[in-house]
CSV table of C-alpha atoms and ligand atoms in Angstrom, one decimal:
chain,number,residue,atom,x,y,z
P,26,MET,CA,102.9,101.4,121.6
P,27,ASN,CA,99.3,100.3,122.1
P,28,GLU,CA,96.6,101.9,124.4
P,29,ARG,CA,98.0,100.2,127.5
P,30,GLY,CA,101.4,101.7,126.8
P,31,LYS,CA,103.1,98.4,126.0
P,32,ALA,CA,105.7,98.0,123.3
P,33,MET,CA,104.1,96.4,120.3
P,34,ARG,CA,106.0,94.9,117.4
P,35,LYS,CA,106.6,91.7,115.5
P,36,PRO,CA,108.8,89.2,117.2
P,37,ILE,CA,112.5,89.5,116.2
P,38,ILE,CA,114.2,86.2,115.6
P,39,ILE,CA,118.0,86.5,115.2
P,40,ILE,CA,119.9,83.9,113.1
P,41,PRO,CA,123.6,83.9,113.6
P,42,GLY,CA,125.0,83.7,110.1
P,43,ASN,CA,127.9,81.9,108.4
P,44,LEU,CA,130.9,83.4,106.5
P,45,LEU,CA,131.8,82.2,103.1
P,46,THR,CA,135.6,82.7,102.7
P,47,SER,CA,136.5,80.1,100.0
P,48,TYR,CA,136.8,81.2,96.4
P,49,THR,CA,133.6,80.9,94.3
P,50,GLU,CA,133.2,81.9,90.7
P,51,GLN,CA,130.3,84.2,91.7
P,52,PHE,CA,132.0,86.1,94.6
P,53,LYS,CA,135.6,85.9,93.4
P,54,GLY,CA,137.0,85.3,96.9
P,55,ILE,CA,135.1,88.2,98.5
P,56,PRO,CA,134.0,87.1,102.0
P,57,ILE,CA,130.2,86.8,102.1
P,58,ASN,CA,127.9,86.7,105.2
P,59,TYR,CA,125.0,84.3,104.7
P,60,THR,CA,122.4,81.9,106.1
P,61,PRO,CA,120.2,79.4,104.2
P,62,ASN,CA,117.2,81.1,102.8
P,63,GLY,CA,114.8,78.4,104.0
P,64,PHE,CA,115.0,79.8,107.6
P,65,VAL,CA,114.3,83.4,106.4
P,66,LYS,CA,111.4,82.2,104.2
P,67,ALA,CA,109.9,80.0,106.9
P,68,LEU,CA,110.0,82.9,109.4
P,69,LEU,CA,108.6,85.5,107.0
P,70,ARG,CA,105.6,83.2,106.5
P,71,THR,CA,104.9,83.7,110.3
P,72,ASN,CA,104.5,87.1,111.9
P,73,ALA,CA,108.2,87.1,112.9
P,74,THR,CA,110.9,89.4,111.7
P,75,PRO,CA,114.1,87.4,110.9
P,76,LEU,CA,117.5,89.1,111.4
P,77,ILE,CA,120.7,87.5,110.1
P,78,LEU,CA,123.7,88.3,112.2
P,79,PRO,CA,127.3,88.6,111.0
P,80,ILE,CA,129.9,86.6,113.1
P,81,SER,CA,130.8,89.2,115.7
P,82,ASP,CA,132.4,89.4,119.2
P,83,GLU,CA,131.0,88.3,122.5
P,84,GLN,CA,129.9,91.7,123.7
P,85,ARG,CA,127.8,92.1,120.6
P,86,ALA,CA,126.4,88.6,121.1
P,87,LYS,CA,124.9,89.9,124.4
P,88,GLU,CA,123.5,93.0,122.7
P,89,TYR,CA,122.0,91.1,119.8
P,90,VAL,CA,120.2,88.7,122.2
P,91,GLU,CA,118.9,91.7,124.2
P,92,MET,CA,117.3,93.0,121.0
P,93,ALA,CA,115.9,89.6,120.1
P,94,ASP,CA,112.7,87.8,121.1
P,95,GLY,CA,114.0,84.5,119.9
P,96,VAL,CA,117.1,82.8,118.5
P,97,LEU,CA,117.4,80.4,115.6
P,98,LEU,CA,120.6,78.5,115.2
P,99,ALA,CA,121.4,77.2,111.7
P,100,GLY,CA,123.5,74.3,110.4
P,101,GLY,CA,127.0,74.4,108.9
P,102,GLN,CA,130.5,73.5,109.9
P,103,ASP,CA,131.4,70.7,112.3
P,104,VAL,CA,131.7,71.9,115.9
P,105,SER,CA,135.4,72.1,117.0
P,106,PRO,CA,136.2,69.0,119.0
P,107,HIS,CA,138.4,71.2,121.2
P,108,LEU,CA,135.2,72.5,122.7
P,109,TYR,CA,134.6,69.0,124.2
P,110,HIS,CA,138.2,68.3,124.9
P,111,GLU,CA,139.0,66.0,122.1
P,112,GLU,CA,141.6,65.9,119.4
P,113,PRO,CA,140.4,66.1,115.7
P,114,HIS,CA,139.2,62.7,114.3
P,115,LEU,CA,140.5,61.7,110.9
P,116,LYS,CA,137.0,62.2,109.5
P,117,LEU,CA,136.4,65.7,111.0
P,118,GLY,CA,135.0,68.1,108.5
P,119,ALA,CA,135.8,71.9,108.2
P,120,THR,CA,135.3,73.9,111.4
P,121,SER,CA,135.0,77.6,112.1
P,122,PRO,CA,136.5,78.6,115.4
P,123,GLU,CA,135.2,82.2,115.0
P,124,ARG,CA,131.6,81.0,114.4
P,125,ASP,CA,131.9,78.6,117.3
P,126,THR,CA,133.0,81.4,119.7
P,127,PHE,CA,130.3,83.8,118.5
P,128,GLU,CA,127.5,81.2,118.6
P,129,THR,CA,128.6,79.9,122.0
P,130,ALA,CA,128.2,83.4,123.3
P,131,ILE,CA,124.8,83.7,121.6
P,132,ILE,CA,123.6,80.4,123.2
P,133,LYS,CA,124.9,81.3,126.7
P,134,GLU,CA,123.2,84.8,126.5
P,135,ALA,CA,119.9,83.3,125.2
P,136,TRP,CA,120.0,80.9,128.1
P,137,SER,CA,120.7,83.5,130.7
P,138,GLN,CA,118.2,86.0,129.2
P,139,LYS,CA,115.7,83.2,128.9
P,140,LYS,CA,115.0,83.9,125.2
P,141,PRO,CA,113.5,81.0,123.3
P,142,MET,CA,115.9,79.1,121.1
P,143,LEU,CA,115.4,76.7,118.2
P,144,ALA,CA,118.6,74.9,117.1
P,145,VAL,CA,119.0,73.0,113.9
P,146,CYS,CA,121.7,70.4,113.0
P,147,ARG,CA,125.1,72.1,113.9
P,148,GLY,CA,123.2,74.4,116.2
P,149,PHE,CA,121.6,71.4,118.0
P,150,GLN,CA,125.0,69.8,118.4
P,151,LEU,CA,126.7,73.0,119.5
P,152,MET,CA,123.9,73.7,122.1
P,153,ASN,CA,124.6,70.3,123.6
P,154,VAL,CA,128.4,70.9,123.7
P,155,VAL,CA,128.0,74.4,125.2
P,156,PHE,CA,126.2,72.9,128.2
P,157,GLY,CA,128.6,70.1,128.8
P,158,GLY,CA,127.6,67.4,126.3
P,159,ASN,CA,129.8,65.9,123.5
P,160,LEU,CA,129.6,64.5,120.0
P,161,TYR,CA,130.5,61.6,117.9
P,162,GLN,CA,133.0,63.3,115.6
P,163,ASP,CA,132.0,60.9,112.9
P,164,LEU,CA,129.1,58.4,112.8
P,165,GLU,CA,131.4,55.7,111.6
P,166,ASP,CA,132.3,55.3,115.2
P,167,VAL,CA,128.7,54.2,116.0
P,168,SER,CA,127.3,50.9,114.8
P,169,THR,CA,124.5,52.2,112.7
P,170,SER,CA,123.0,50.8,109.5
P,171,ILE,CA,121.1,54.0,108.8
P,172,GLN,CA,122.3,56.5,106.2
P,173,HIS,CA,122.5,59.9,108.0
P,174,VAL,CA,124.2,61.7,105.0
P,175,GLN,CA,121.5,61.2,102.5
P,176,THR,CA,122.2,60.7,98.8
P,177,THR,CA,118.5,61.4,98.0
P,178,PRO,CA,117.7,65.1,97.3
P,179,ILE,CA,117.7,67.1,100.6
P,180,ASP,CA,114.1,68.2,100.5
P,181,LYS,CA,113.0,64.6,100.7
P,182,PRO,CA,112.5,62.6,104.0
P,183,VAL,CA,114.7,59.5,104.3
P,184,HIS,CA,114.7,58.1,107.8
P,185,SER,CA,112.1,57.9,110.5
P,186,VAL,CA,112.3,59.4,114.0
P,187,LYS,CA,110.3,58.4,117.1
P,188,LEU,CA,109.3,61.2,119.3
P,189,SER,CA,108.6,61.3,123.0
P,190,PRO,CA,104.9,61.6,123.8
P,191,GLY,CA,104.1,65.0,125.5
P,192,SER,CA,107.3,66.6,124.2
P,193,TRP,CA,107.1,70.0,122.4
P,194,LEU,CA,108.4,68.4,119.2
P,195,SER,CA,105.8,65.7,119.3
P,196,GLY,CA,103.2,68.4,119.3
P,197,VAL,CA,104.4,69.3,115.8
P,198,TYR,CA,105.4,65.9,114.4
P,199,GLY,CA,103.4,63.4,116.4
P,200,GLU,CA,105.1,60.3,117.8
P,201,GLU,CA,106.7,59.1,114.6
P,202,TYR,CA,107.8,61.1,111.5
P,203,ARG,CA,110.1,60.8,108.5
P,204,VAL,CA,112.8,63.5,108.2
P,205,ASN,CA,115.7,64.4,106.0
P,206,SER,CA,119.3,63.7,107.3
P,207,VAL,CA,122.5,65.5,106.3
P,208,HIS,CA,124.9,65.0,109.3
P,209,HIS,CA,128.0,62.8,109.8
P,210,GLN,CA,128.2,63.8,113.4
P,211,GLY,CA,125.8,63.2,116.3
P,212,ILE,CA,125.2,63.7,120.0
P,213,LYS,CA,127.1,61.2,122.1
P,214,ASP,CA,126.7,62.3,125.7
P,215,LEU,CA,123.7,64.5,126.3
P,216,SER,CA,124.1,67.7,128.4
P,217,GLU,CA,122.3,67.5,131.7
P,218,ASN,CA,120.4,70.7,130.8
P,219,PHE,CA,118.5,68.7,128.1
P,220,ARG,CA,116.4,65.6,127.7
P,221,ALA,CA,116.3,63.5,124.5
P,222,VAL,CA,112.8,63.6,122.8
P,223,ALA,CA,113.5,62.2,119.4
P,224,TRP,CA,115.6,59.2,118.1
P,225,SER,CA,116.3,57.5,114.8
P,226,LYS,CA,115.9,53.7,114.8
P,227,ASP,CA,119.6,53.2,115.4
P,228,GLY,CA,119.1,54.9,118.8
P,229,LEU,CA,120.9,58.2,117.8
P,230,VAL,CA,119.4,61.3,119.5
P,231,GLU,CA,117.7,63.5,116.9
P,232,GLY,CA,115.8,65.9,119.1
P,233,ILE,CA,116.3,67.5,122.5
P,234,GLU,CA,114.5,69.9,124.8
P,235,SER,CA,115.4,71.8,127.9
P,236,MET,CA,114.7,70.1,131.2
P,237,ASP,CA,113.7,73.4,132.7
P,238,LYS,CA,110.1,74.4,131.7
P,239,ASP,CA,111.0,78.1,132.0
P,240,GLN,CA,113.8,77.7,129.5
P,241,LYS,CA,112.5,77.2,126.0
P,242,ALA,CA,115.3,75.6,124.1
P,243,ILE,CA,114.6,73.0,121.4
P,244,GLY,CA,117.1,71.2,119.1
P,245,LEU,CA,116.7,68.9,116.2
P,246,GLN,CA,119.2,67.0,114.0
P,247,TRP,CA,117.2,67.2,110.7
P,248,HIS,CA,116.8,70.2,108.4
P,249,PRO,CA,113.1,71.5,108.4
P,250,GLU,CA,114.2,74.6,106.5
P,251,LEU,CA,115.0,72.5,103.4
P,252,MET,CA,111.5,70.9,103.4
P,253,ILE,CA,109.1,73.8,104.0
P,254,ASP,CA,107.9,73.8,100.4
P,255,SER,CA,107.5,70.0,100.1
P,256,ASP,CA,106.0,69.3,103.6
P,257,PRO,CA,103.6,71.7,105.4
P,258,ILE,CA,104.5,70.0,108.8
P,259,MET,CA,108.1,71.3,108.4
P,260,GLN,CA,106.7,74.9,108.0
P,261,SER,CA,104.5,74.3,111.0
P,262,LEU,CA,107.6,73.7,113.2
P,263,PHE,CA,108.5,77.4,112.5
P,264,ASP,CA,104.9,78.5,113.1
P,265,ALA,CA,104.9,76.7,116.4
P,266,PHE,CA,108.3,78.2,117.4
P,267,VAL,CA,107.1,81.7,116.6
P,268,GLU,CA,103.9,81.1,118.6
P,269,LEU,CA,106.0,80.0,121.5
P,270,VAL,CA,108.1,83.3,121.1
P,271,ASN,CA,104.8,85.3,120.9
P,272,ASN,CA,103.7,83.8,124.2
P,273,ASP,CA,107.0,84.4,125.8
P,274,MET,CA,106.9,88.1,124.7
P,275,LYS,CA,103.5,88.5,126.4
P,276,ASN,CA,105.0,87.1,129.6
P,277,ARG,CA,107.8,89.7,129.2
P,278,ASN,CA,105.1,92.4,128.7
P,279,VAL,CA,105.9,93.0,125.1
P,280,THR,CA,102.7,92.7,122.9
P,281,PRO,CA,103.4,91.0,119.6
P,282,SER,CA,101.6,92.7,116.8
P,283,VAL,CA,99.9,90.2,114.4
I,309,LIG,MN1,119.7,61.6,110.9
């Protein structure tokens, strides 16, 4: 507590984790909870405290979000097409119904508790689906000549995105930037809760932001966490998100300690 009696602590950013269940030589089939370390590293470079969550039930999702100041959604499995009322496409990749259920609960809670949310790749796609949008189950269904599953190492940018002037993401990246790309799915119909703010040159939506100014929710299709060591602008995305969370904490009368 500081002299004015307000709670004072570093912003807590929760990261719903993934569960490794397949056999690997290292873990010998033991299920392992995990998240890509780039998210943790990027957040530790700010004044935030990252917390990785195990896949849990919906009641816990509510309690985790109550503890959190911000939410970061990571990449991973394909979103179950069942969630947008489609049958599985021949090219659908592995899905995790348990992760879908838990992260859906996290996203809805973050929205209703008005906690800032940054969603990457699968998280970006799931956030769109949770609020009524849908996906291309495989980008082969779209006429694109752009490679969205890059064969170049994943810490290298491959395709350009144009960003909407005045958007939050353009404050980080400017109006055009080159990003990495590791997705075979993409946003088809956009949820009415969001507006598109970034596109690749084939017209695919690569960035979205909440329509409601009081609701800080940002999603992006690329993987900034894999580029933080090769491109300082990718780290500055996380810096900007944590700054947004700090400001939100002040509005909620929690003083972030620097
Ligand atoms: Mn892409």
